[in-house]
PDB file of C-alpha atoms in Angstrom:
ATOM      1  CA  THR A   3     -16.676  17.312 -70.235  1.00 69.00           C
ATOM      2  CA  GLY A   4     -17.123  20.833 -68.786  1.00 85.00           C
ATOM      3  CA  PHE A   5     -18.726  22.750 -65.978  1.00 88.00           C
ATOM      4  CA  ALA A   6     -21.379  25.327 -65.328  1.00 93.00           C
ATOM      5  CA  PHE A   7     -21.768  27.512 -62.226  1.00 94.00           C
ATOM      6  CA  SER A   8     -23.926  30.453 -61.283  1.00 97.00           C
ATOM      7  CA  THR A   9     -24.495  32.549 -58.190  1.00 97.00           C
ATOM      8  CA  THR A  10     -26.915  35.318 -57.253  1.00 97.00           C
ATOM      9  CA  VAL A  11     -25.533  38.673 -56.149  1.00 97.00           C
ATOM     10  CA  ILE A  12     -27.474  41.402 -54.367  1.00 97.00           C
ATOM     11  CA  ALA A  13     -25.622  44.700 -54.804  1.00 97.00           C
ATOM     12  CA  TYR A  14     -25.894  48.431 -55.400  1.00 97.00           C
ATOM     13  CA  PRO A  15     -24.347  49.818 -57.488  1.00 97.00           C
ATOM     14  CA  LYS A  16     -24.011  47.100 -60.180  1.00 97.00           C
ATOM     15  CA  PRO A  17     -20.993  44.943 -59.332  1.00 98.00           C
ATOM     16  CA  ARG A  18     -17.949  44.137 -61.397  1.00 97.00           C
ATOM     17  CA  TYR A  19     -16.490  40.661 -61.458  1.00 96.00           C
ATOM     18  CA  VAL A  20     -13.408  38.729 -62.486  1.00 94.00           C
ATOM     19  CA  VAL A  21     -12.633  35.036 -62.499  1.00 93.00           C
ATOM     20  CA  LEU A  22      -9.076  33.910 -61.665  1.00 92.00           C
ATOM     21  CA  PHE A  23      -7.483  30.513 -61.429  1.00 89.00           C
ATOM     22  CA  GLU A  24      -5.763  29.508 -58.233  1.00 84.00           C
ATOM     23  CA  ASN A  25      -2.460  30.820 -59.492  1.00 76.00           C
ATOM     24  CA  SER A  26      -4.037  34.278 -60.100  1.00 75.00           C
ATOM     25  CA  THR A  27      -4.152  33.887 -63.864  1.00 75.00           C
ATOM     26  CA  ASN A  28      -7.159  34.492 -66.069  1.00 75.00           C
ATOM     27  CA  ASN A  29      -8.630  31.407 -67.666  1.00 67.00           C
ATOM     28  CA  ASN A  30      -9.671  32.602 -71.089  1.00 68.00           C
ATOM     29  CA  GLY A  31     -11.658  29.377 -71.885  1.00 84.00           C
ATOM     30  CA  ILE A  32     -14.407  30.336 -69.371  1.00 89.00           C
ATOM     31  CA  TRP A  33     -17.563  31.969 -70.774  1.00 93.00           C
ATOM     32  CA  LYS A  34     -18.690  34.602 -68.299  1.00 94.00           C
ATOM     33  CA  SER A  35     -21.878  36.656 -68.129  1.00 97.00           C
ATOM     34  CA  MET A  36     -24.043  38.564 -65.693  1.00 97.00           C
ATOM     35  CA  THR A  37     -27.854  38.922 -65.985  1.00 98.00           C
ATOM     36  CA  VAL A  38     -30.020  41.433 -64.183  1.00 98.00           C
ATOM     37  CA  ASN A  39     -32.800  39.645 -62.337  1.00 98.00           C
ATOM     38  CA  ALA A  40     -34.409  42.664 -60.675  1.00 98.00           C
ATOM     39  CA  ILE A  41     -33.313  45.991 -59.216  1.00 97.00           C
ATOM     40  CA  ASN A  42     -29.999  45.338 -57.376  1.00 98.00           C
ATOM     41  CA  ASN A  43     -30.216  41.586 -58.019  1.00 98.00           C
ATOM     42  CA  PHE A  44     -27.847  39.870 -60.474  1.00 98.00           C
ATOM     43  CA  THR A  45     -26.745  36.411 -61.463  1.00 98.00           C
ATOM     44  CA  VAL A  46     -23.159  35.725 -62.524  1.00 97.00           C
ATOM     45  CA  HIS A  47     -22.786  32.714 -64.824  1.00 97.00           C
ATOM     46  CA  LEU A  48     -19.570  30.744 -65.556  1.00 95.00           C
ATOM     47  CA  ASN A  49     -19.400  27.987 -68.136  1.00 94.00           C
ATOM     48  CA  LYS A  50     -16.594  26.031 -69.782  1.00 90.00           C
ATOM     49  CA  THR A  51     -17.426  23.328 -72.286  1.00 90.00           C
ATOM     50  CA  THR A  52     -13.973  21.897 -72.953  1.00 87.00           C
ATOM     51  CA  PHE A  53     -11.980  20.846 -69.937  1.00 83.00           C
ATOM     52  CA  ASN A  54      -8.649  19.165 -69.421  1.00 84.00           C
ATOM     53  CA  GLN A  55      -6.559  17.991 -66.462  1.00 85.00           C
ATOM     54  CA  ALA A  56      -4.875  21.369 -66.071  1.00 85.00           C
ATOM     55  CA  ASP A  57      -8.231  23.021 -65.488  1.00 87.00           C
ATOM     56  CA  TYR A  58      -8.933  21.244 -62.218  1.00 89.00           C
ATOM     57  CA  GLY A  59      -8.345  23.337 -59.135  1.00 90.00           C
ATOM     58  CA  THR A  60      -9.758  26.403 -57.352  1.00 92.00           C
ATOM     59  CA  TYR A  61     -11.245  29.364 -59.189  1.00 92.00           C
ATOM     60  CA  HIS A  62     -11.763  32.687 -57.515  1.00 93.00           C
ATOM     61  CA  LEU A  63     -14.834  34.718 -58.498  1.00 95.00           C
ATOM     62  CA  ASP A  64     -14.105  38.236 -57.211  1.00 96.00           C
ATOM     63  CA  ILE A  65     -17.177  40.467 -57.103  1.00 97.00           C
ATOM     64  CA  THR A  66     -16.748  44.166 -56.225  1.00 98.00           C
ATOM     65  CA  ASN A  67     -18.402  47.559 -56.374  1.00 98.00           C
ATOM     66  CA  SER A  68     -17.611  50.917 -54.818  1.00 98.00           C
ATOM     67  CA  PHE A  69     -18.811  49.724 -51.380  1.00 97.00           C
ATOM     68  CA  GLY A  70     -16.693  46.588 -51.074  1.00 97.00           C
ATOM     69  CA  GLY A  71     -16.430  43.054 -52.422  1.00 97.00           C
ATOM     70  CA  SER A  72     -16.610  39.340 -51.919  1.00 96.00           C
ATOM     71  CA  THR A  73     -14.771  36.310 -53.221  1.00 96.00           C
ATOM     72  CA  ILE A  74     -16.468  32.997 -54.029  1.00 96.00           C
ATOM     73  CA  TYR A  75     -14.146  29.980 -54.279  1.00 95.00           C
ATOM     74  CA  VAL A  76     -15.159  27.276 -56.768  1.00 92.00           C
ATOM     75  CA  ASN A  77     -13.211  24.053 -56.382  1.00 93.00           C
ATOM     76  CA  LEU A  78     -13.320  21.764 -59.440  1.00 89.00           C
ATOM     77  CA  VAL A  79     -12.249  18.165 -58.939  1.00 89.00           C
ATOM     78  CA  PRO A  80     -12.430  15.144 -61.204  1.00 85.00           C
ATOM     79  CA  GLN A  81     -15.729  13.295 -61.058  1.00 81.00           C
ATOM     80  CA  SER A  82     -15.615   9.807 -59.479  1.00 81.00           C
ATOM     81  CA  ARG A  83     -16.551   7.015 -61.794  1.00 75.00           C
TER      82      ARG A  83
END
C-alpha cells in the first residue's frame, strides 16, 4: 500500500519545494519530482510505494521562490474497508 499525489504550481521564477512530515522531519521514503509543463507552470509529484502505520498523518509541501511561498497540507488517513 502506498500513495501518490501531485499538484500544479504557477510560479516565476521556478519554485523550490520541500516535503515535511507533521513533526517537521523529512520523510526519506517519499519520491519527489517536479516537471515543467509550460513557461511558469510546474507539477510537483509525491509518491511512496511502501507505507506503514507511522506514515499516516499530515505532510506539508512547502513551495517557495524569491517572491513568496505557499504550503499545501496533505492528510493521509487509513482507508476504510
